[in-house]
Short mmCIF file of C-alpha atoms in Angstrom, two decimals:
data_model
loop_
_atom_site.label_atom_id
_atom_site.label_comp_id
_atom_site.label_asym_id
_atom_site.label_seq_id
_atom_site.Cartn_x
_atom_site.Cartn_y
_atom_site.Cartn_z
CA MET I 1 99.77 -15.28 4.17
CA GLY I 2 96.40 -16.58 5.03
CA THR I 3 93.90 -15.68 2.34
CA GLU I 4 90.11 -15.84 2.80
CA ILE I 5 88.34 -17.53 -0.12
CA GLN I 6 84.62 -16.80 -0.19
CA GLN I 7 83.77 -18.53 -3.48
CA CYS I 8 84.44 -22.25 -3.92
CA ASP I 9 82.83 -25.22 -5.64
CA THR I 10 82.72 -27.92 -3.00
CA VAL I 11 84.04 -28.07 0.53
CA ALA I 12 83.49 -31.02 2.87
CA LEU I 13 82.09 -29.78 6.16
CA ALA I 14 81.89 -31.52 9.45
CA PRO I 15 78.41 -31.88 11.03
CA GLU I 16 79.32 -29.62 13.90
CA ALA I 17 80.36 -26.93 11.45
CA LEU I 18 76.80 -26.61 10.14
CA SER I 19 74.56 -24.03 11.68
CA LEU I 20 71.01 -25.10 12.73
CA SER I 21 69.58 -21.71 11.96
CA GLY I 22 68.62 -22.57 8.37
CA LYS I 23 70.69 -21.77 5.31
CA ASP I 24 74.34 -20.70 5.82
CA ARG I 25 76.73 -19.65 3.20
CA ILE I 26 79.76 -21.88 2.70
CA VAL I 27 82.96 -20.24 3.83
CA ALA I 28 86.27 -22.04 3.42
CA PRO I 29 88.47 -22.04 6.53
CA GLU I 30 91.73 -20.09 6.59
CA ARG I 31 94.58 -21.94 4.96
CA ASP I 32 98.15 -21.18 4.01
CA TRP I 33 98.76 -21.44 0.27
CA PRO I 34 102.13 -21.79 -1.42
CA SER I 35 103.54 -18.47 -2.41
CA SER I 36 104.81 -19.87 -5.73
CA LEU I 37 101.32 -20.33 -7.11
CA ASP I 38 99.45 -17.38 -8.33
CA ARG I 39 95.78 -16.78 -7.90
CA GLU I 40 94.68 -18.14 -11.33
CA GLN I 41 96.41 -21.48 -10.84
CA GLN I 42 94.85 -21.84 -7.44
CA GLU I 43 91.36 -21.29 -8.87
CA ALA I 44 91.93 -23.79 -11.72
CA ARG I 45 93.13 -26.37 -9.23
CA LEU I 46 90.13 -25.88 -7.05
CA GLN I 47 87.75 -26.16 -10.00
CA ALA I 48 89.33 -29.45 -11.16
CA LYS I 49 89.12 -30.83 -7.64
CA ALA I 50 85.46 -29.81 -7.40
CA LYS I 51 84.64 -31.58 -10.67
CA ARG I 52 86.21 -34.82 -9.47
CA ARG I 53 84.23 -34.68 -6.26
CA ARG I 54 81.06 -33.87 -8.15
CA ARG I 55 81.41 -36.96 -10.37
CA LYS I 56 82.10 -39.21 -7.39
CA SER I 57 79.16 -37.87 -5.38
CA SER I 58 76.69 -38.11 -8.32
CA SER I 59 77.56 -41.77 -9.02
CA ARG I 60 77.42 -42.75 -5.35
CA ASP I 61 74.42 -40.81 -4.15
CA SER I 62 71.85 -39.66 -6.72
CA GLY I 63 69.81 -37.81 -4.13
CA ARG I 64 72.60 -35.56 -2.85
CA GLU I 65 73.19 -32.34 -4.75
CA SER I 66 76.70 -31.31 -5.67
CA PHE I 67 78.01 -27.99 -4.54
CA SER I 68 78.80 -25.33 -7.10
CA GLU I 69 79.70 -21.76 -6.98
CA ASN I 70 77.49 -19.47 -4.96
CA VAL I 71 75.17 -22.38 -3.95
CA ASP I 72 73.41 -22.32 -0.62
CA VAL I 73 73.39 -25.42 1.54
CA VAL I 74 70.17 -26.60 3.19
CA VAL I 75 70.77 -27.83 6.68
CA VAL I 76 68.69 -30.97 7.42
CA ARG I 77 68.02 -32.16 10.90
CA PRO I 78 68.21 -35.91 11.65
CA GLY I 79 64.80 -37.62 11.40
CA SER I 80 63.38 -34.90 9.12
CA PRO I 81 61.12 -36.05 6.16
CA THR I 82 63.50 -34.33 3.77
CA ILE I 83 66.14 -36.90 4.66
CA ARG I 84 64.69 -38.97 1.81
CA VAL I 85 66.55 -36.71 -0.56
CA PHE I 86 69.76 -38.35 0.60
CA ASP I 87 68.32 -41.90 0.56
CA ARG I 88 70.17 -44.30 -1.73
CA LYS I 89 67.08 -46.43 -2.51
CA CYS I 90 65.63 -46.14 -5.99
CA ARG I 91 62.13 -44.65 -5.86
CA SER I 92 61.35 -44.85 -9.58
CA GLY I 93 60.08 -48.46 -9.39
CA LYS I 94 62.19 -49.60 -12.34
CA GLY I 95 65.34 -50.65 -10.62
CA ARG I 96 68.80 -50.87 -12.12
CA GLY I 97 68.43 -54.25 -13.82
CA LEU I 98 70.14 -56.19 -11.03
CA PRO I 99 69.07 -59.78 -10.32
CA LYS I 100 66.43 -60.36 -7.65
CA ARG I 101 66.86 -62.43 -4.57
CA GLY I 102 67.39 -66.07 -5.39
CA VAL I 103 68.73 -65.08 -8.85
CA ALA I 104 65.18 -65.08 -10.25
CA GLY I 105 65.21 -61.88 -12.25
CA GLY I 106 67.24 -59.17 -13.89
CA LYS I 107 67.99 -58.17 -17.44
CA GLY I 108 68.36 -60.89 -20.04
CA VAL I 109 67.17 -63.79 -17.89
CA TRP I 110 64.08 -66.07 -18.07
CA GLY I 111 63.30 -65.96 -14.38
CA ALA I 112 63.54 -68.64 -11.74
CA PRO I 113 63.47 -72.25 -12.93
CA PRO I 114 60.15 -74.09 -12.31
CA GLU I 115 59.85 -76.27 -9.27
CA VAL I 116 59.30 -79.95 -9.99
CA TYR I 117 57.42 -82.10 -7.48
CA ASP I 118 57.45 -85.84 -7.32
CA LEU I 119 53.93 -87.06 -6.56
CA GLU I 120 55.28 -90.34 -5.23
CA ASP I 121 57.58 -88.59 -2.81
CA PRO I 122 56.19 -89.08 0.73
CA SER I 123 57.55 -85.72 1.83
CA CYS I 124 55.35 -83.98 -0.76
CA GLU I 125 52.29 -85.85 0.42
CA ASP I 126 52.94 -84.89 4.03
CA GLU I 127 53.38 -81.25 3.06
CA ASP I 128 50.12 -81.22 1.04
CA ALA I 129 48.32 -82.91 3.89
CA GLN I 130 49.51 -80.25 6.31
CA GLU I 131 48.65 -77.32 4.06
CA GLY I 132 45.37 -78.85 2.83
CA GLU I 133 43.83 -78.85 -0.63
CA THR I 134 41.63 -76.13 -2.08
CA VAL I 135 38.17 -77.49 -2.93
CA TYR I 136 35.64 -75.44 -4.89
CA GLU I 137 31.94 -76.14 -4.49
CA MET I 138 28.86 -74.50 -5.96
CA VAL I 139 26.63 -73.38 -3.11
CA VAL I 140 22.94 -72.75 -3.86
CA LEU I 141 21.42 -70.21 -1.51
CA GLU I 142 18.11 -71.02 0.13
CA LEU I 143 15.07 -69.25 -1.25
CA ASP I 144 13.00 -67.02 0.97
CA ASP I 145 9.35 -67.79 1.70
CA GLU I 146 7.92 -65.80 -1.19
CA GLU I 147 10.34 -67.16 -3.81
CA PHE I 148 9.97 -70.73 -2.51
CA ASN I 149 6.17 -70.66 -2.61
CA LYS I 150 6.20 -69.12 -6.07
CA ALA I 151 8.64 -71.68 -7.48
CA VAL I 152 6.91 -74.75 -5.98
CA THR I 153 3.45 -73.50 -6.94
CA LEU I 154 4.55 -73.07 -10.55
CA ILE I 155 6.04 -76.58 -10.61
CA ILE I 156 2.84 -78.14 -9.25
CA GLN I 157 0.59 -76.21 -11.64
CA GLU I 158 2.69 -77.40 -14.57
CA TYR I 159 2.48 -80.95 -13.19
CA PHE I 160 -1.32 -80.75 -13.31
CA GLU I 161 -0.95 -80.17 -17.05
CA HIS I 162 1.63 -82.85 -18.01
CA GLY I 163 1.37 -85.34 -15.11
CA ASP I 164 5.06 -86.34 -15.24
CA THR I 165 6.33 -86.96 -11.69
CA SER I 166 9.93 -87.48 -12.86
CA GLU I 167 10.05 -83.91 -14.18
CA VAL I 168 8.71 -82.62 -10.87
CA LEU I 169 11.42 -84.54 -8.99
CA ALA I 170 14.14 -83.12 -11.25
CA LEU I 171 12.90 -79.56 -10.71
CA LEU I 172 12.63 -79.98 -6.95
CA GLU I 173 16.18 -81.33 -6.73
CA GLY I 174 17.37 -78.02 -8.20
CA LEU I 175 15.92 -76.16 -5.21
CA THR I 176 17.51 -75.92 -1.77
CA LEU I 177 14.71 -77.42 0.29
CA GLY I 178 16.40 -78.06 3.63
CA ARG I 179 13.81 -78.14 6.41
CA ARG I 180 11.03 -76.99 4.12
CA LYS I 181 10.33 -80.32 2.41
CA TYR I 182 7.00 -80.59 4.19
CA GLU I 183 5.77 -77.52 2.28
CA ILE I 184 5.73 -79.49 -0.99
CA PRO I 185 2.80 -81.78 -0.03
CA PHE I 186 1.20 -78.88 1.84
CA LEU I 187 1.11 -76.69 -1.29
CA ALA I 188 0.16 -79.59 -3.58
CA VAL I 189 -2.87 -80.62 -1.52
CA ASN I 190 -3.88 -76.99 -0.98
CA LEU I 191 -3.84 -76.28 -4.73
CA SER I 192 -5.70 -79.49 -5.61
CA LEU I 193 -8.58 -78.64 -3.24
CA ASP I 194 -9.51 -75.75 -5.54
CA GLY I 195 -8.97 -77.81 -8.70
CA LYS I 196 -10.57 -80.79 -10.35
CA ALA I 197 -10.89 -84.38 -9.24
CA SER I 198 -8.13 -85.32 -11.67
CA HIS I 199 -5.83 -82.81 -9.94
CA ARG I 200 -6.43 -84.49 -6.61
CA GLU I 201 -5.71 -87.88 -8.14
CA LEU I 202 -2.46 -86.52 -9.59
CA THR I 203 -1.55 -85.08 -6.19
CA SER I 204 -2.00 -88.45 -4.48
CA CYS I 205 0.16 -90.09 -7.15
CA LEU I 206 2.80 -87.39 -6.75
CA LEU I 207 3.08 -87.95 -3.00
CA THR I 208 3.50 -91.68 -3.59
CA ASN I 209 6.21 -91.24 -6.23
CA LEU I 210 8.17 -88.66 -4.19
CA MET I 211 8.25 -90.89 -1.11
CA GLY I 212 11.81 -91.98 -0.32
CA LYS I 213 13.30 -89.71 -3.00
CA CYS I 214 12.39 -86.21 -1.90
CA LEU I 215 9.96 -86.77 0.98
CA SER I 216 9.71 -88.92 4.08
CA ASN I 217 6.76 -90.08 6.17
CA GLY I 218 7.60 -87.42 8.73
CA ASP I 219 7.50 -84.65 6.10
CA VAL I 220 4.07 -85.73 4.87
CA ALA I 221 2.78 -86.03 8.44
CA VAL I 222 3.92 -82.48 9.24
CA ALA I 223 2.22 -81.25 6.04
CA PHE I 224 -1.14 -82.81 6.93
CA ASP I 225 -0.85 -81.48 10.48
CA ALA I 226 -0.48 -77.98 9.03
CA LEU I 227 -3.46 -78.58 6.72
CA LEU I 228 -5.63 -79.63 9.66
CA GLU I 229 -4.65 -76.47 11.54
CA GLU I 230 -5.64 -74.28 8.58
CA LEU I 231 -8.83 -76.22 7.84
CA PRO I 232 -11.16 -73.44 9.18
CA GLU I 233 -9.62 -71.05 6.63
CA LEU I 234 -9.71 -73.60 3.79
CA ILE I 235 -13.47 -74.01 4.24
CA LEU I 236 -13.99 -70.35 3.29
CA ASP I 237 -12.83 -71.07 -0.28
CA THR I 238 -13.70 -74.78 -0.48
CA PRO I 239 -16.74 -75.78 1.61
CA ALA I 240 -16.07 -79.49 0.94
CA ALA I 241 -12.50 -79.23 2.24
CA PRO I 242 -13.08 -81.46 5.35
CA GLN I 243 -14.36 -84.37 3.27
CA MET I 244 -11.64 -83.96 0.63
CA LEU I 245 -8.88 -83.73 3.21
CA GLY I 246 -10.23 -86.87 4.90
CA GLN I 247 -10.04 -88.70 1.57
CA PHE I 248 -6.46 -87.44 1.11
CA ILE I 249 -5.49 -88.81 4.54
CA ALA I 250 -7.14 -92.17 3.89
CA ARG I 251 -5.48 -92.47 0.47
CA ALA I 252 -2.08 -91.51 1.92
CA ILE I 253 -2.35 -94.15 4.66
CA ALA I 254 -3.38 -96.77 2.09
CA ASP I 255 -0.40 -95.85 -0.11
CA HIS I 256 1.98 -95.99 2.92
CA VAL I 257 2.73 -92.31 2.55
CA LEU I 258 1.45 -91.56 6.06
CA PRO I 259 2.18 -93.77 9.09
CA ALA I 260 -0.50 -96.34 9.83
CA ASP I 261 -1.04 -94.91 13.32
CA TYR I 262 -1.49 -91.33 12.11
CA LEU I 263 -5.16 -91.20 13.13
CA GLU I 264 -4.39 -92.68 16.54
CA GLY I 265 -2.34 -89.64 17.45
CA TYR I 266 -5.43 -87.40 17.27
CA LYS I 267 -7.73 -89.43 19.48
CA GLY I 268 -9.00 -87.33 22.34
CA LYS I 269 -7.02 -84.27 21.21
CA VAL I 270 -9.40 -82.68 18.67
CA ASP I 271 -11.42 -79.58 19.64
CA CYS I 272 -12.35 -78.32 16.15
CA ASP I 273 -15.52 -79.74 14.60
CA HIS I 274 -14.14 -79.48 11.07
CA VAL I 275 -11.04 -81.47 11.99
CA ARG I 276 -13.24 -84.09 13.65
CA VAL I 277 -15.26 -84.44 10.42
CA THR I 278 -12.04 -84.90 8.43
CA LEU I 279 -10.64 -87.60 10.72
CA ASN I 280 -13.98 -89.42 10.85
CA ARG I 281 -14.16 -89.41 7.06
CA ALA I 282 -10.68 -90.94 6.82
CA ALA I 283 -11.49 -93.54 9.49
CA VAL I 284 -14.70 -94.61 7.73
CA LEU I 285 -12.95 -95.06 4.37
CA LEU I 286 -10.19 -97.15 5.94
CA SER I 287 -12.66 -99.31 7.91
CA MET I 288 -14.73 -100.29 4.87
CA LYS I 289 -14.49 -103.85 3.61
CA ARG I 290 -11.73 -103.96 1.01
CA GLY I 291 -11.54 -100.22 1.55
CA VAL I 292 -7.82 -100.05 0.85
CA LEU I 293 -8.41 -101.41 -2.64
CA ARG I 294 -11.28 -99.02 -3.26
CA LEU I 295 -9.18 -96.06 -2.19
CA ASP I 296 -7.19 -96.39 -5.40
CA ASN I 297 -10.20 -94.82 -7.14
CA VAL I 298 -11.25 -92.52 -4.32
CA TRP I 299 -11.03 -89.55 -6.70
CA GLY I 300 -12.59 -91.43 -9.61
CA VAL I 301 -11.09 -92.22 -12.99
CA GLY I 302 -10.53 -88.91 -14.69
CA GLY I 303 -10.45 -87.78 -18.28
CA GLY I 304 -9.86 -90.11 -21.18
CA GLN I 305 -9.04 -93.02 -18.89
CA ARG I 306 -12.75 -93.58 -18.29
CA PRO I 307 -14.53 -96.22 -20.39
CA VAL I 308 -16.49 -94.90 -23.38
CA LYS I 309 -19.71 -96.56 -22.25
CA GLU I 310 -19.48 -94.81 -18.89
CA LEU I 311 -18.91 -91.45 -20.52
CA VAL I 312 -21.86 -91.92 -22.88
CA LYS I 313 -24.06 -92.90 -19.96
CA GLU I 314 -23.14 -89.81 -17.93
CA MET I 315 -23.69 -87.55 -20.95
CA ASN I 316 -27.18 -88.96 -21.43
CA LEU I 317 -27.94 -88.44 -17.75
CA LEU I 318 -26.88 -84.79 -17.73
CA LEU I 319 -28.91 -84.14 -20.92
CA GLU I 320 -32.03 -85.68 -19.35
CA GLU I 321 -31.52 -83.63 -16.20
CA TYR I 322 -31.24 -80.49 -18.30
CA LEU I 323 -34.47 -81.24 -20.19
CA PHE I 324 -36.17 -81.57 -16.83
CA SER I 325 -34.62 -78.56 -15.02
CA GLU I 326 -33.45 -76.34 -17.94
CA ASP I 327 -30.39 -75.38 -15.84
CA ALA I 328 -27.68 -74.75 -18.43
CA LYS I 329 -25.08 -73.75 -15.80
CA GLU I 330 -25.41 -77.06 -14.00
CA ALA I 331 -25.10 -78.90 -17.31
CA GLU I 332 -21.91 -76.98 -18.12
CA ARG I 333 -20.48 -77.84 -14.71
CA CYS I 334 -21.16 -81.54 -15.25
CA VAL I 335 -19.55 -81.44 -18.69
CA ARG I 336 -16.43 -79.76 -17.32
CA GLU I 337 -16.10 -82.35 -14.57
CA LEU I 338 -15.98 -85.09 -17.21
CA GLU I 339 -12.72 -83.56 -18.51
CA VAL I 340 -13.05 -85.04 -21.99
CA PRO I 341 -12.92 -82.10 -24.41
CA HIS I 342 -11.88 -84.48 -27.20
CA PHE I 343 -15.14 -86.41 -26.73
CA HIS I 344 -17.57 -83.49 -26.81
CA HIS I 345 -18.72 -84.51 -30.28
CA GLU I 346 -20.53 -87.40 -28.57
CA LEU I 347 -22.34 -84.87 -26.39
CA VAL I 348 -23.51 -82.95 -29.49
CA TYR I 349 -24.55 -86.19 -31.16
CA GLU I 350 -26.64 -87.29 -28.18
CA ALA I 351 -28.22 -83.84 -27.88
CA VAL I 352 -29.34 -83.79 -31.54
CA VAL I 353 -30.71 -87.34 -31.35
CA LYS I 354 -32.72 -86.52 -28.21
CA ALA I 355 -34.12 -83.39 -29.89
CA VAL I 356 -35.19 -85.41 -32.94
CA GLU I 357 -36.73 -88.41 -31.14
CA SER I 358 -38.51 -86.41 -28.43
CA MET I 359 -42.27 -86.20 -28.73
CA ASN I 360 -42.35 -82.95 -26.76
CA ARG I 361 -42.38 -79.86 -28.96
CA GLU I 362 -40.38 -77.88 -26.39
CA SER I 363 -37.48 -80.32 -26.28
CA PRO I 364 -35.84 -79.17 -29.59
CA LYS I 365 -35.94 -75.55 -28.43
CA ARG I 366 -34.43 -76.42 -25.03
CA MET I 367 -31.72 -78.53 -26.62
CA MET I 368 -30.94 -75.73 -29.07
CA LYS I 369 -30.51 -73.33 -26.13
CA LEU I 370 -28.13 -75.77 -24.44
CA LEU I 371 -25.98 -76.16 -27.56
CA LYS I 372 -25.98 -72.38 -27.96
CA SER I 373 -24.80 -72.00 -24.35
CA PHE I 374 -22.01 -74.53 -24.98
CA TRP I 375 -20.99 -72.66 -28.13
CA GLU I 376 -21.02 -69.17 -26.63
CA SER I 377 -19.09 -70.23 -23.49
CA GLY I 378 -16.45 -71.97 -25.59
CA LEU I 379 -17.03 -75.29 -23.85
CA VAL I 380 -17.68 -77.03 -27.18
CA THR I 381 -15.39 -76.03 -30.02
CA ALA I 382 -16.40 -75.59 -33.66
CA ASP I 383 -14.71 -78.83 -34.70
CA GLN I 384 -16.54 -80.84 -32.05
CA MET I 385 -19.86 -79.19 -32.99
CA ILE I 386 -19.43 -79.93 -36.71
CA GLN I 387 -18.29 -83.48 -36.04
CA GLY I 388 -21.34 -84.17 -33.83
CA PHE I 389 -23.83 -82.92 -36.44
CA LYS I 390 -22.10 -84.81 -39.26
CA ARG I 391 -22.34 -88.03 -37.26
CA VAL I 392 -26.10 -87.53 -37.08
CA PHE I 393 -26.30 -86.77 -40.82
CA SER I 394 -24.40 -89.96 -41.66
CA MET I 395 -26.73 -92.12 -39.52
CA THR I 396 -30.06 -90.64 -40.69
CA GLU I 397 -31.12 -93.81 -42.47
CA ASP I 398 -30.62 -95.91 -39.34
CA LEU I 399 -32.46 -93.37 -37.22
CA HIS I 400 -35.33 -93.37 -39.72
CA LEU I 401 -35.99 -97.03 -38.92
CA ASP I 402 -36.69 -96.21 -35.27
CA ILE I 403 -38.01 -92.65 -35.74
CA PRO I 404 -40.48 -92.36 -38.67
CA ASN I 405 -40.50 -88.55 -38.69
CA CYS I 406 -36.71 -88.37 -38.46
CA TYR I 407 -36.13 -86.30 -41.61
CA PRO I 408 -38.58 -83.45 -41.00
CA ALA I 409 -37.68 -83.30 -37.30
CA LEU I 410 -33.99 -83.13 -38.14
CA GLU I 411 -34.56 -80.42 -40.78
CA ASN I 412 -36.53 -78.31 -38.31
CA PHE I 413 -33.88 -78.66 -35.61
CA VAL I 414 -31.02 -77.84 -37.99
CA GLU I 415 -32.92 -74.80 -39.28
CA LEU I 416 -33.50 -73.63 -35.70
CA CYS I 417 -29.81 -74.01 -34.82
CA TYR I 418 -28.79 -72.16 -37.97
CA LEU I 419 -31.10 -69.21 -37.22
CA GLU I 420 -29.65 -68.94 -33.69
CA GLY I 421 -26.07 -69.00 -34.98
CA VAL I 422 -25.13 -72.39 -33.51
CA ILE I 423 -24.08 -73.89 -36.89
CA SER I 424 -22.83 -72.38 -40.13
CA LYS I 425 -24.58 -72.13 -43.51
CA GLN I 426 -22.32 -74.78 -44.98
CA LEU I 427 -23.23 -77.30 -42.27
CA HIS I 428 -26.91 -76.37 -42.65
CA ASP I 429 -26.79 -77.24 -46.37
CA HIS I 430 -25.36 -80.69 -45.60
CA CYS I 431 -28.50 -81.70 -43.74
CA PRO I 432 -30.14 -84.65 -45.58
CA THR I 433 -33.77 -84.42 -46.70
CA LYS I 434 -36.42 -87.02 -47.35
CA GLN I 435 -36.46 -86.38 -51.11
CA VAL I 436 -32.80 -87.38 -51.44
CA HIS I 437 -33.50 -90.86 -50.09
CA TYR I 438 -36.55 -91.59 -52.27
#
């Protein structure tokens, strides 16, 4: 009565019934069937039973495949990577809409309620103290040698133009100086040695104003020590560097920028002749009677701060020296050292008056050459040149009282300057003549 059924939908097999050789075909074991049921009823019953099992297995395990007719079964060993097929975890990443742990998620919910902390609760303070607070700070990286020298040099060069120490202090505070503060006075003094006397005066004022804010006495002392070490190299570009550096040291000691015993530290320890000249220069300036008071003007009074009488006197001296030596380059150098480009009209005025009142016939020609040199080099601008000549034209009557031949001498000099291109045709026509005044 036993009947072998080779085709079936689903049969539950025990693990030991599976063969480890690969894929085996499912064969139902021998079973006695009721004789009252025919073959068609038995197949319908088996199909209905297979459908029920298929629904139950698909809802319980989405990874397991249901058995159907003529389907081969893949035998999987324990620990094999293909065991993931039968894993119940959802690998799609979407989930089934169930709430998360702590009831903080799921479909149709707003999430976990916010946590409320009481700032006055001591337990909260203890917890914050243990965990610590997050503090954000802006950290400025230190500049390398090339960037630092470039930035400080630009700041100092701009300071020589505007002379505002507060702006220099604000710009330096934006840099990460650290241990390199001593390089500020080092670069400032080094740049001023190649500049003008007014630049050196500004440098001394800068060191005084930065003291206690950006610099200390130790920083300035280290800077001057470095300058003394490099003095043999500084002389190559600035032959007067030893004397200038000595004046810087004396001025710094007088302004309490350097320690009072700075010079004492070098006694008996100097081998370089140039350094010895520098220290001797500083010692002599400090030992002079009322020398500390005189050191305030050790670099002179520069630019427009000088009295007008003093400027006029120096202009007359350089013009007389030129008439004697005829060295136009030296005259230009003296004019540039005065640093009064707004007062060059006085120089033109004095030059024209000397050419008119001179009894030497060569003096007008020499003075014309000097004015031409000033004009071609750009030292005296067109406005200053015109203003100087017009001042002479307006004072011709007063000059005539002291100089009888003022009118013809002035006409000859103006004509000579016009022919050499020093003045324009319009200015030449404004020259007064003797006929106009009679």
